[in-house]
Amino acid sequence: MRMPDIFRSSALRVALAFAIAMTVATSLIFGFVYLQITASDEALVRVVLVNEAEKGANYSDAELRNALDLRLTHDLRRLDYVALFDAAGNVLIGNIDKMPAIPADGKSHFIAAVQPPGAPRQSEPAIFVARLRPDGSVLLLGRSLLEVYALRRTVLVALATAIGPMLLMALAIGAFFARRASLRLTRIHDTIVRIMRGDLQVRLPVRRAPDEIDKVSRDVNLMLDEIVRLLVQIKSVSDNIAHDLRTPLAVMRAKLERGLAGDDDQELRAAARQALAELDRAMRTITALLRISEVESALRSSGFKPIDLSAICADVFEFYEPLGKAKSIAMVLDAKSPVPTLGDGDLMREALSNLIDNAVKFTPEGGTVRIAAAMEAGRPVIRVSDSGSGVAPGERDKIFERFYRTIRNDRVAGSGLGLSIAAAIANLHDFDLRVEDNCPGALFEMSARLKSAPKQS
Amino acid sequence: MSTTGDPLKRPLVLLIEDEKGLAEEIIAELHRLGYPVQHVDTVAEGLDAARASGAAIMVVDRMLHGSDGLSMVETLREEGVKTPVLVISALSSVDERIRGLKAGGDDYLVKPFAMAELAARIEALLRRLDDVRTTKLRVGELEMDLIEQTVKRGETLIDLLPREFKLLEYFLRRPNQIVTRAMLLEGVWHYRFIPETNVVDVHIGNLRRKIDKAGEPSLITNIRGAGFTLHADA
């Protein structure tokens, strides 16, 4: 980050806010301490004085004089005031000459400025209690609040000295963290700019111990992965469409050209018919390709309803049974008990149709095609098995890819996309579709993924 | 373009299509089949022509000079125009199809389509108007009792599987009409996709074996490049 930026960025604002918050908090703590000290010490002084005055008022003259003398002798710091006035208001004993302006009611009173006797000090605040004795004289007790006020001052001075450096330190710490956060955001911003310019390979930085920003970055990265996957998919679809449109177009063009070149009307008609058939084939392929994209881009589980895979198997089985019989293939259905799941019934039927279509295609006369649906360990499973030539181990993953044709595929009609459509539909339903050896033949198994298993794509 | 006095006495088709080439082909095919055609190429003209209500059926392209043919259909439906509508569109997804039917379309045909498919769909929509609820269907010698679920040819009872019964019912409701494979898949099996193998042909073959008499021509004939027809006069 360039230096001037710091004044424009939120970093400075964050640092200032942090500093102000710290200052306010510290001042509040000091204020609390200050008030606590004053209030509790003053209260204590008041209680002690009232008690002592009450006790002293009832002493005999001799006892009182002794006690007062003792008190004056012990008060080295000259914080105590004691005096005994006669009924006329003349001082009999004590270190204060004149009765202050308080009533002799035995209650504590605050006096803001008293000149302490015999001490080289300015006037100071003090608490006084005056109490009338039975003989008409008045006992006066008092205590300077000098110490309490000194402590108060110390607290204030401490606050005043601390607040400046603390403010600076808070600013520094705030600026440090704010700048660090701001630097991270700048890095993220720069990365995003690169991505926006078209570099889809870069990813946002994620630290090893992730915090909230890292979690968001990670989500953004996952989103980018998905976008890249979709882009690749769109590209492969358009590539495939281009390929599958150009080839039949070339064939059609050649056929029509050849038909037109001759003089024979019959030949032209035949060429036109062949071209039309070629066109239909290309159209079917493109429809199938668009169908795969449609299924793949469909919102997962939007419009999913409870369906019974067993019933769907029976339904599709019924549709294909005559086709099998026409090829002398034994068609077996094993779907007796309900197999409930959430899904799109039409799409599941389409997936199953493609699997059975494929099985019937690759099973020789006299063979067997078996369709089974069952709940296994709480998971719905559909199996379509045949007694055909099977799928070589090396080809088992590839046959679900678009346009992959096995060697045996060449003698059989079809776009070669049926299994890809089935795989896309299975994936949409969070089902796995895989092929295994049926010894002999192929066994296609479509089963619900375990809930915890991550999505394959 | 008028075809008055045509022996087939086909009703007027209102075609709302802005692509010249496609419109020409559709008009040529419909004329060949004996339909008079009124052709317009904008939504505004389409609305006017439809309100004049001379047409028995409308064929509407979804995209008309950038405006939506479906909203035109919606407007007409709100106004109470009940003329059947066949929507033709390049948008093929199931959702688009449902949207087309929700807007008031009666059938939805995805481009590119065979002219025979278009003709068969138009015919089906036109016939639907005089489709009456009935308990017995009779075409030539064939008689189907929908309550008893029995089929007879003459006096002979024919034993059909449930799905074969449905298949035959579909034909009996559309005698002398071309029925395409896609229509059968939709109407009999409720399939919205075309399987790679021509399973429908196998089902038709099985049905034929049960309803035909040895030595006589089949009641259901193949129409090359289009579909099948059940003949009433066989």
XYZ file of C-alpha atoms in Angstrom:
691
model
C 0.000 0.000 0.000
C 1.282 3.449 -0.904
C 1.605 5.792 2.078
C -0.935 8.496 1.114
C -3.523 5.793 0.850
C -3.524 5.309 4.565
C -5.187 8.671 5.044
C -7.928 7.828 2.627
C -8.412 4.269 3.672
C -10.516 2.868 6.408
C -7.255 1.966 8.170
C -6.858 5.468 9.595
C -10.458 5.607 10.677
C -10.132 2.246 12.382
C -6.953 3.373 14.193
C -8.606 6.614 15.366
C -11.708 4.843 16.538
C -9.532 2.364 18.408
C -7.537 5.156 20.077
C -10.648 7.081 21.078
C -12.274 3.965 22.469
C -9.142 3.149 24.493
C -8.983 6.710 25.885
C -12.610 6.796 26.862
C -12.319 3.399 28.556
C -9.203 4.415 30.515
C -10.739 7.735 31.587
C -13.816 5.918 32.793
C -11.717 3.556 34.905
C -9.731 6.440 36.425
C -12.919 8.390 37.079
C -14.396 5.437 38.881
C -11.307 4.974 41.057
C -11.233 8.723 41.816
C -14.840 8.824 42.949
C -14.543 5.590 44.907
C -11.514 6.808 46.854
C -13.154 10.129 47.854
C -16.517 8.716 48.714
C -15.460 5.752 50.826
C -12.708 7.551 52.768
C -14.920 10.519 53.507
C -17.732 8.251 54.693
C -15.373 6.419 56.994
C -14.134 9.673 58.542
C -17.732 10.811 59.142
C -18.741 7.578 60.891
C -15.662 7.515 63.146
C -16.094 11.179 64.161
C -19.800 10.786 64.973
C -19.069 7.726 67.122
C -16.211 9.370 68.968
C -18.217 12.525 69.635
C -21.070 10.462 71.024
C -18.708 8.593 73.335
C -16.716 11.689 74.372
C -19.807 13.761 75.192
C -20.663 11.371 77.998
C -17.166 11.279 79.578
C -16.510 13.160 82.781
C -14.564 16.372 82.394
C -11.328 14.767 83.576
C -11.697 11.763 81.311
C -12.449 13.970 78.349
C -9.526 16.279 78.941
C -7.244 13.223 79.140
C -8.617 11.724 75.981
C -8.329 15.009 74.094
C -4.766 15.574 75.314
C -3.842 12.068 74.274
C -5.327 12.609 70.893
C -3.484 15.898 70.351
C -0.202 14.307 71.469
C -0.621 11.379 69.076
C -1.637 13.442 66.085
C 1.811 13.975 64.652
C 0.616 14.892 61.190
C -1.780 17.505 62.514
C -4.812 16.083 60.838
C -7.119 16.002 63.857
C -9.062 18.880 65.309
C -10.304 18.719 68.893
C -11.820 21.385 71.151
C -14.096 21.784 74.127
C -16.102 24.998 74.397
C -17.980 26.127 77.488
C -21.596 27.173 77.293
C -20.499 30.755 76.525
C -18.462 29.593 73.552
C -14.965 30.041 75.070
C -12.470 27.368 74.316
C -11.481 25.332 77.362
C -9.063 22.927 75.705
C -8.103 22.018 72.169
C -6.276 23.142 69.109
C -8.999 25.282 67.578
C -10.032 28.674 69.085
C -13.324 29.404 67.515
C -16.406 27.272 67.112
C -17.011 26.760 63.353
C -20.430 27.628 61.934
C -22.077 24.256 62.545
C -24.857 23.218 64.926
C -23.981 21.111 67.976
C -26.225 18.252 66.787
C -23.749 15.333 66.870
C -23.889 15.001 63.061
C -20.985 15.270 60.632
C -20.564 18.450 58.569
C -18.237 19.302 55.698
C -16.290 22.540 55.771
C -14.431 23.432 52.634
C -11.604 25.572 54.066
C -10.124 25.324 57.554
C -6.779 26.766 58.592
C -5.032 23.899 60.376
C -3.524 24.969 63.754
C 0.200 24.707 64.166
C 0.840 23.325 60.727
C 2.511 25.258 57.943
C -0.277 24.486 55.448
C -2.879 26.293 53.428
C -6.472 26.006 54.499
C -7.936 22.598 53.682
C -11.278 20.758 53.618
C -12.345 18.911 56.762
C -15.247 17.105 58.464
C -16.483 18.372 61.843
C -18.864 17.007 64.459
C -20.095 19.158 67.361
C -21.997 17.669 70.244
C -23.662 19.282 73.267
C -22.565 17.825 76.582
C -24.913 17.475 79.603
C -23.253 20.473 81.338
C -23.905 22.796 78.398
C -20.367 22.697 77.013
C -19.799 21.626 73.376
C -17.373 18.940 72.213
C -15.929 19.562 68.729
C -14.101 16.841 66.815
C -12.780 17.191 63.283
C -10.499 15.601 60.747
C -8.720 17.079 57.804
C -9.479 15.556 54.412
C -6.010 16.491 53.231
C -4.887 12.887 52.741
C -8.027 11.947 50.850
C -7.661 14.956 48.597
C -3.991 14.229 48.067
C -4.860 10.738 46.862
C -7.465 12.214 44.533
C -4.914 14.526 43.083
C -2.465 11.665 42.609
C -5.091 9.755 40.637
C -5.762 12.792 38.469
C -2.084 13.351 37.848
C -1.634 9.671 36.973
C -4.480 9.896 34.477
C -3.084 13.080 32.943
C 0.375 11.580 32.506
C -0.886 8.234 31.211
C -3.468 9.473 28.745
C -1.061 11.053 26.258
C 1.272 8.068 25.712
C -1.689 5.721 25.845
C -3.467 7.643 23.112
C -0.345 7.441 20.969
C 0.097 3.743 21.654
C -3.537 2.997 20.860
C -3.146 4.938 17.626
C -0.017 2.992 16.760
C -1.552 -0.396 17.553
C -4.756 0.517 15.718
C -2.813 1.726 12.715
C -0.703 -1.428 12.715
C -3.663 -3.808 12.691
C -5.723 -1.654 10.375
C -2.840 -1.439 7.938
C -2.312 -5.174 8.096
C -6.002 -5.822 7.371
C -5.922 -3.206 4.668
C -2.855 -4.816 3.086
C -4.646 -8.157 2.982
C -7.704 -6.580 1.402
C -5.474 -4.846 -1.128
C -3.922 -8.196 -2.055
C -7.402 -9.682 -2.443
C -8.485 -6.665 -4.473
C -5.476 -6.984 -6.783
C -6.185 -10.687 -7.284
C -9.823 -10.000 -8.097
C -8.776 -7.361 -10.628
C -6.571 -9.970 -12.303
C -9.462 -12.420 -12.383
C -11.762 -9.768 -13.829
C -9.224 -9.146 -16.558
C -9.656 -12.785 -17.546
C -6.962 -14.681 -15.662
C -9.170 -17.397 -14.203
C -6.261 -19.485 -12.945
C -5.272 -17.236 -10.002
C -6.864 -17.735 -6.607
C -7.285 -15.541 -3.527
C -4.654 -16.077 -0.804
C -5.775 -18.269 2.084
C -3.581 -18.570 5.196
C -2.968 -21.808 6.993
C -4.918 -20.728 10.087
C -8.010 -19.326 8.417
C -10.014 -16.440 9.886
C -13.296 -14.973 8.569
C -11.648 -13.259 5.599
C -9.844 -16.502 4.693
C -13.115 -18.391 4.860
C -14.727 -15.925 2.462
C -11.653 -16.148 0.219
C -11.897 -19.912 0.241
C -15.572 -19.719 -0.758
C -14.705 -17.305 -3.549
C -12.007 -19.727 -4.722
C -14.500 -22.599 -4.749
C -16.888 -20.394 -6.698
C -14.119 -19.683 -9.212
C -13.442 -23.416 -9.557
C -17.115 -23.957 -10.340
C -17.135 -21.088 -12.859
C -14.058 -22.518 -14.571
C -15.692 -25.950 -14.653
C -18.823 -24.483 -16.253
C -16.771 -22.517 -18.767
C -14.858 -25.631 -19.764
C -18.148 -27.447 -20.035
C -19.696 -24.785 -22.260
C -16.604 -24.812 -24.411
C -16.650 -28.584 -24.744
C -20.342 -28.488 -25.613
C -19.793 -25.934 -28.331
C -16.743 -27.840 -29.595
C -18.757 -31.029 -29.699
C -21.667 -29.345 -31.422
C -19.313 -27.842 -33.972
C -17.764 -31.246 -34.588
C -21.045 -33.070 -34.753
C -22.608 -30.501 -36.994
C -19.715 -30.154 -39.403
C -19.196 -33.831 -40.064
C -22.774 -34.642 -41.079
C -22.979 -31.331 -42.958
C -19.947 -32.359 -44.965
C -21.521 -35.743 -45.685
C -24.840 -34.140 -46.648
C -23.157 -31.636 -48.882
C -21.183 -34.357 -50.664
C -24.259 -36.520 -51.155
C -26.393 -33.693 -52.536
C -23.554 -32.545 -54.773
C -23.136 -36.039 -56.139
C -26.889 -36.369 -56.633
C -27.058 -33.080 -58.538
C -23.984 -33.887 -60.644
C -25.662 -36.905 -62.277
C -28.593 -36.780 -64.692
C -30.475 -39.507 -62.921
C -33.489 -38.182 -60.997
C -33.685 -41.426 -59.031
C -30.114 -40.987 -57.885
C -30.874 -37.414 -56.805
C -33.880 -38.554 -54.823
C -31.814 -41.238 -53.144
C -29.098 -38.709 -52.319
C -31.668 -36.285 -50.890
C -33.142 -39.053 -48.763
C -29.718 -40.032 -47.444
C -28.898 -36.403 -46.730
C -32.161 -36.057 -44.831
C -31.386 -39.131 -42.748
C -27.937 -37.705 -42.036
C -29.545 -34.408 -41.024
C -31.910 -36.160 -38.640
C -28.989 -37.956 -37.052
C -27.120 -34.682 -36.548
C -30.239 -33.125 -35.071
C -30.636 -36.007 -32.627
C -27.036 -35.626 -31.526
C -27.363 -31.898 -30.957
C -30.611 -32.390 -29.078
C -28.859 -34.947 -26.865
C -25.905 -32.604 -26.265
C -28.164 -29.731 -25.327
C -30.065 -32.123 -23.107
C -26.869 -33.011 -21.206
C -26.085 -29.318 -20.677
C -29.654 -28.714 -19.600
C -29.484 -31.501 -17.022
C -26.017 -30.473 -15.840
C -26.988 -26.854 -15.372
C -30.322 -27.697 -13.756
C -30.681 -26.517 -10.204
C -30.091 -29.460 -7.950
C -33.282 -30.730 -6.389
C -35.455 -27.884 -7.663
C -38.741 -29.619 -8.240
C -37.643 -32.932 -6.710
C -40.526 -34.986 -5.370
C -40.802 -38.338 -3.613
C -40.624 -41.012 -6.314
C -40.533 -44.821 -6.338
C -37.635 -46.141 -8.382
C -39.193 -49.583 -8.325
C -42.292 -48.285 -10.109
C -40.147 -46.361 -12.591
C -38.135 -49.529 -13.326
C -41.364 -51.457 -13.914
C -42.625 -48.695 -16.179
C -39.506 -48.486 -18.339
C -39.194 -52.276 -18.320
C -42.679 -52.541 -19.774
C -41.696 -50.092 -22.509
C -38.566 -52.024 -23.498
C -39.813 -55.577 -22.982
C -41.185 -55.963 -26.555
C -37.884 -54.684 -27.955
C -35.998 -57.380 -26.052
C -38.453 -60.059 -27.099
C -38.090 -59.015 -30.728
C -34.367 -59.722 -30.357
C -35.035 -63.004 -28.469
C -33.503 -61.482 -25.350
C -34.860 -62.613 -21.994
C -36.000 -59.498 -20.136
C -36.078 -59.910 -16.360
C -37.483 -57.403 -13.878
C -36.615 -57.641 -10.217
C -38.256 -54.688 -8.474
C -40.829 -55.971 -6.062
C -40.581 -53.743 -3.020
C -40.792 -49.945 -3.212
C -37.537 -48.001 -3.522
C -38.401 -44.466 -2.413
C -36.156 -41.508 -3.072
C -36.383 -37.806 -3.847
C -36.022 -36.946 -7.490
C -37.423 -36.001 -10.851
C -39.442 -38.967 -12.101
C -39.207 -37.964 -15.766
C -35.432 -37.608 -15.616
C -34.960 -40.898 -13.749
C -37.069 -42.588 -16.400
C -34.896 -41.051 -19.082
C -31.709 -42.243 -17.360
C -33.061 -45.751 -16.945
C -34.346 -45.814 -20.533
C -30.880 -44.960 -21.780
C -29.313 -47.721 -19.667
C -31.818 -50.335 -20.849
C -31.614 -49.110 -24.445
C -27.857 -49.538 -24.227
C -28.126 -52.991 -22.616
C -30.568 -54.287 -25.261
C -28.357 -52.874 -28.024
C -25.253 -54.711 -26.856
C -26.838 -58.011 -25.902
C -26.750 -60.710 -28.600
C -29.794 -62.795 -29.486
C -30.654 -65.339 -26.814
C -29.029 -63.222 -24.116
C -30.483 -61.768 -20.939
C -31.111 -58.215 -19.728
C -31.942 -57.825 -16.071
C -33.338 -54.711 -14.401
C -33.325 -54.584 -10.606
C -34.198 -51.942 -8.037
C -33.718 -52.373 -4.295
C -32.867 -50.628 -1.047
C -29.414 -51.736 0.094
C -28.182 -50.576 3.487
C -30.753 -47.799 3.360
C -29.578 -46.617 -0.060
C -31.590 -46.919 -3.283
C -29.770 -48.946 -5.939
C -30.746 -49.648 -9.552
C -28.904 -52.265 -11.589
C -29.142 -52.924 -15.317
C -27.121 -55.937 -16.348
C -26.730 -57.684 -19.673
C -24.997 -60.738 -21.076
C -23.296 -58.884 -23.904
C -19.610 -58.442 -24.521
C -19.165 -56.249 -21.451
C -16.939 -53.216 -21.056
C -13.169 -53.589 -20.898
C -11.715 -52.436 -17.536
C -9.780 -49.631 -19.214
C -12.907 -48.243 -20.802
C -15.170 -48.307 -17.778
C -14.732 -44.656 -16.815
C -14.629 -43.358 -20.345
C -17.923 -44.725 -21.582
C -19.801 -42.026 -19.665
C -17.834 -39.302 -21.390
C -19.434 -37.526 -24.277
C -18.772 -39.075 -27.670
C -16.763 -41.955 -26.379
C -17.533 -44.930 -28.543
C -16.197 -48.365 -27.845
C -15.032 -50.381 -30.786
C -18.136 -52.524 -30.521
C -20.171 -49.338 -30.749
C -19.514 -48.906 -34.438
C -21.988 -51.481 -35.620
C -24.780 -50.052 -33.457
C -26.778 -46.955 -34.243
C -27.096 -44.104 -31.790
C -25.542 -40.824 -30.816
C -23.341 -42.456 -28.181
C -24.669 -39.903 -25.740
C -27.243 -42.021 -23.913
C -24.834 -43.047 -21.174
C -23.589 -39.468 -20.795
C -27.159 -38.286 -20.325
C -27.736 -41.049 -17.767
C -24.558 -40.048 -15.924
C -25.592 -36.380 -15.895
C -29.025 -37.275 -14.544
C -27.507 -39.556 -11.898
C -25.146 -36.782 -10.821
C -28.021 -34.308 -10.563
C -29.723 -36.727 -8.168
C -26.531 -37.275 -6.123
C -26.358 -40.791 -7.479
C -23.234 -42.575 -8.685
C -23.357 -44.382 -12.010
C -20.669 -46.937 -12.692
C -20.148 -50.007 -14.787
C -18.767 -53.326 -13.628
C -18.188 -56.784 -14.998
C -21.274 -58.991 -15.092
C -19.231 -62.084 -16.072
C -20.116 -62.061 -18.906
C -21.582 -58.736 -19.910
C -21.851 -55.338 -18.342
C -23.456 -54.353 -15.050
C -24.542 -50.723 -14.737
C -25.179 -49.699 -11.173
C -26.810 -46.434 -10.176
C -26.866 -45.843 -6.422
C -27.438 -42.942 -4.070
C -24.226 -41.442 -2.749
C -23.596 -41.566 0.966
C -24.716 -38.259 2.410
C -21.244 -37.376 3.675
C -19.466 -38.249 0.433
C -18.337 -35.171 -1.511
C -19.954 -34.424 -4.834
C -18.116 -35.699 -7.856
C -18.172 -33.530 -10.884
C -53.872 -18.202 -51.562
C -57.498 -18.990 -51.022
C -58.341 -22.644 -51.288
C -62.103 -22.408 -51.201
C -63.736 -25.288 -52.939
C -60.888 -27.588 -51.961
C -62.223 -31.151 -51.739
C -60.647 -31.578 -48.275
C -62.330 -28.380 -46.983
C -59.470 -27.679 -44.613
C -59.895 -24.801 -42.117
C -57.838 -21.596 -42.130
C -54.435 -21.625 -40.429
C -53.054 -18.349 -39.060
C -49.267 -18.445 -39.253
C -47.334 -15.876 -37.188
C -43.714 -16.344 -38.229
C -41.054 -13.743 -39.040
C -38.435 -15.995 -40.587
C -39.142 -15.814 -44.285
C -37.590 -19.096 -45.318
C -39.326 -21.129 -42.649
C -42.641 -19.354 -43.272
C -42.450 -20.148 -46.987
C -41.829 -23.827 -46.308
C -44.636 -24.053 -43.769
C -47.058 -22.306 -46.140
C -46.033 -24.576 -49.012
C -46.531 -27.703 -46.889
C -49.896 -26.529 -45.523
C -51.099 -25.583 -49.005
C -50.017 -28.994 -50.233
C -52.210 -30.522 -47.529
C -55.098 -28.263 -48.541
C -55.021 -25.725 -45.723
C -55.632 -22.094 -46.554
C -53.004 -20.002 -44.734
C -53.027 -16.426 -43.484
C -49.480 -15.298 -42.831
C -48.361 -12.312 -40.740
C -44.921 -11.613 -39.307
C -45.349 -9.282 -36.326
C -47.007 -9.534 -32.932
C -49.266 -6.538 -33.670
C -50.562 -8.000 -36.927
C -50.880 -11.363 -35.242
C -53.095 -9.907 -32.512
C -55.341 -8.204 -35.077
C -55.616 -11.297 -37.237
C -56.340 -13.542 -34.247
C -59.035 -11.179 -32.944
C -60.718 -11.203 -36.337
C -61.011 -14.937 -35.480
C -61.330 -16.289 -38.982
C -58.629 -18.867 -38.273
C -59.300 -22.308 -36.812
C -55.756 -22.651 -35.498
C -52.715 -20.459 -34.933
C -49.097 -21.421 -35.462
C -46.958 -18.972 -33.469
C -43.198 -18.595 -33.387
C -41.914 -17.745 -29.913
C -39.473 -15.142 -31.129
C -40.978 -12.522 -33.415
C -38.653 -9.656 -34.342
C -37.274 -9.837 -30.843
C -40.649 -9.746 -29.109
C -42.145 -12.703 -27.327
C -44.822 -14.655 -29.160
C -45.879 -16.150 -25.832
C -46.968 -12.790 -24.416
C -49.118 -12.383 -27.523
C -50.752 -15.721 -26.809
C -51.253 -14.684 -23.189
C -52.937 -11.461 -24.271
C -55.267 -13.361 -26.598
C -56.164 -15.862 -23.891
C -56.957 -13.026 -21.482
C -59.233 -11.550 -24.113
C -61.026 -14.881 -24.321
C -59.743 -15.971 -27.730
C -59.861 -19.784 -27.593
C -58.365 -20.638 -30.988
C -55.895 -23.518 -30.501
C -52.247 -22.430 -30.612
C -49.236 -24.439 -31.714
C -46.048 -22.776 -30.462
C -42.870 -23.342 -32.458
C -39.612 -22.485 -30.767
C -35.892 -23.013 -30.771
C -35.966 -23.235 -26.967
C -36.178 -26.899 -26.147
C -35.767 -27.260 -22.400
C -38.557 -28.764 -20.362
C -39.013 -25.484 -18.492
C -39.450 -23.523 -21.720
C -41.952 -26.041 -22.925
C -43.946 -25.772 -19.700
C -43.800 -21.970 -19.969
C -45.150 -22.201 -23.510
C -48.069 -24.366 -22.465
C -48.775 -22.221 -19.392
C -48.994 -19.090 -21.511
C -51.918 -20.669 -23.325
C -50.218 -22.704 -26.038
C -51.893 -26.040 -26.743
C -48.826 -27.772 -28.126
C -45.126 -26.956 -28.338
C -42.896 -27.947 -31.222
C -39.127 -27.492 -31.086
C -37.131 -26.350 -34.123
C -35.916 -27.946 -36.283
C -38.903 -30.170 -36.936
C -40.065 -32.345 -39.782
C -42.910 -30.785 -41.790
C -44.816 -34.028 -41.280
C -44.566 -33.529 -37.513
C -45.953 -29.996 -37.818
C -48.802 -31.161 -40.036
C -49.654 -34.029 -37.680
C -49.706 -31.691 -34.667
C -51.930 -29.170 -36.456
C -54.312 -31.923 -37.434
C -54.392 -33.279 -33.900
C -55.183 -29.848 -32.466
C -57.971 -29.297 -35.003
C -59.523 -32.684 -34.331
C -59.398 -32.152 -30.622
C -62.213 -29.658 -30.945
C -64.756 -32.295 -31.910
C -63.395 -34.900 -29.516
C -66.445 -35.936 -27.467
C -66.441 -37.918 -24.259
C -67.490 -41.349 -25.229
C -67.455 -44.852 -23.809
C -67.147 -46.685 -27.106
C -64.743 -46.054 -29.942
C -65.450 -47.581 -33.321
C -63.324 -47.402 -36.425
C -64.237 -49.710 -39.270
C -64.446 -53.217 -37.896
C -62.636 -52.328 -34.683
C -64.653 -51.553 -31.600
C -63.251 -50.559 -28.214
C -65.304 -50.516 -25.036
C -63.565 -48.090 -22.678
C -65.578 -49.209 -19.648
C -65.276 -52.963 -20.142
C -61.725 -52.508 -21.441
C -62.414 -54.871 -24.331
C -61.559 -54.716 -28.022
C -63.367 -56.565 -30.766
C -62.678 -56.840 -34.450
C -66.011 -57.829 -35.902
C -67.174 -60.534 -33.560
C -63.714 -61.664 -32.475
C -62.459 -60.527 -29.069
C -58.880 -59.341 -29.145
C -56.733 -59.817 -26.060
C -54.484 -56.795 -25.492
C -51.972 -55.900 -22.803
C -52.849 -52.704 -20.868
C -50.298 -50.599 -22.748
C -51.364 -52.043 -26.112
C -54.907 -51.068 -25.208
C -53.776 -47.475 -24.535
C -51.853 -47.451 -27.809
C -54.846 -48.634 -29.805
C -57.107 -46.165 -28.005
C -54.798 -43.361 -29.093
C -55.173 -44.462 -32.718
C -58.925 -45.042 -32.493
C -59.384 -41.491 -31.256
C -57.485 -40.243 -34.302
C -58.667 -42.292 -37.283
C -57.142 -41.415 -40.662
C -54.834 -39.011 -38.913
C -51.067 -39.095 -39.030
C -49.689 -39.920 -35.599
C -45.968 -39.341 -35.103
C -43.628 -41.314 -32.857
C -43.121 -38.265 -30.643
C -46.892 -37.893 -30.253
C -47.194 -41.574 -29.269
C -44.320 -41.328 -26.780
C -45.953 -38.292 -25.191
C -49.547 -39.460 -25.363
C -49.229 -43.162 -24.522
C -46.045 -43.445 -22.465
C -45.715 -39.852 -21.232
C -42.109 -39.777 -22.425
C -40.767 -36.315 -23.102
C -37.681 -37.579 -24.915
C -37.085 -39.753 -27.950
C -35.244 -42.998 -27.133
C -32.350 -43.908 -29.406
C -33.921 -47.176 -30.465
C -37.254 -47.162 -32.253
C -39.064 -48.958 -29.482
C -42.365 -47.451 -30.625
C -42.145 -49.370 -33.912
C -41.789 -52.634 -32.005
C -44.905 -51.840 -29.969
C -46.813 -50.971 -33.156
C -45.617 -54.250 -34.694
C -46.974 -56.203 -31.733
C -50.288 -54.351 -31.880
C -50.585 -55.005 -35.598
C -50.086 -58.715 -35.121
C -53.014 -58.746 -32.730
C -55.526 -56.604 -34.609
C -54.735 -57.479 -38.232
C -56.233 -60.372 -40.159
C -53.944 -62.710 -42.037
C -53.847 -61.981 -45.743
C -55.353 -58.510 -45.379
C -53.494 -55.187 -45.424
C -52.609 -53.826 -41.973
C -55.070 -51.451 -40.320
C -52.141 -49.279 -39.158
C -49.855 -48.179 -41.958
C -46.437 -46.593 -41.826
C -46.255 -43.099 -43.267
C -42.707 -42.699 -44.464
C -40.786 -40.023 -42.615
C -43.801 -39.105 -40.497
C -45.433 -41.815 -38.416
C -48.469 -44.036 -38.560
C -52.135 -43.879 -39.546
C -55.060 -46.053 -38.571
C -57.342 -46.372 -41.583
C -61.050 -46.153 -40.989
C -62.045 -47.665 -44.317
C -59.886 -50.771 -44.066
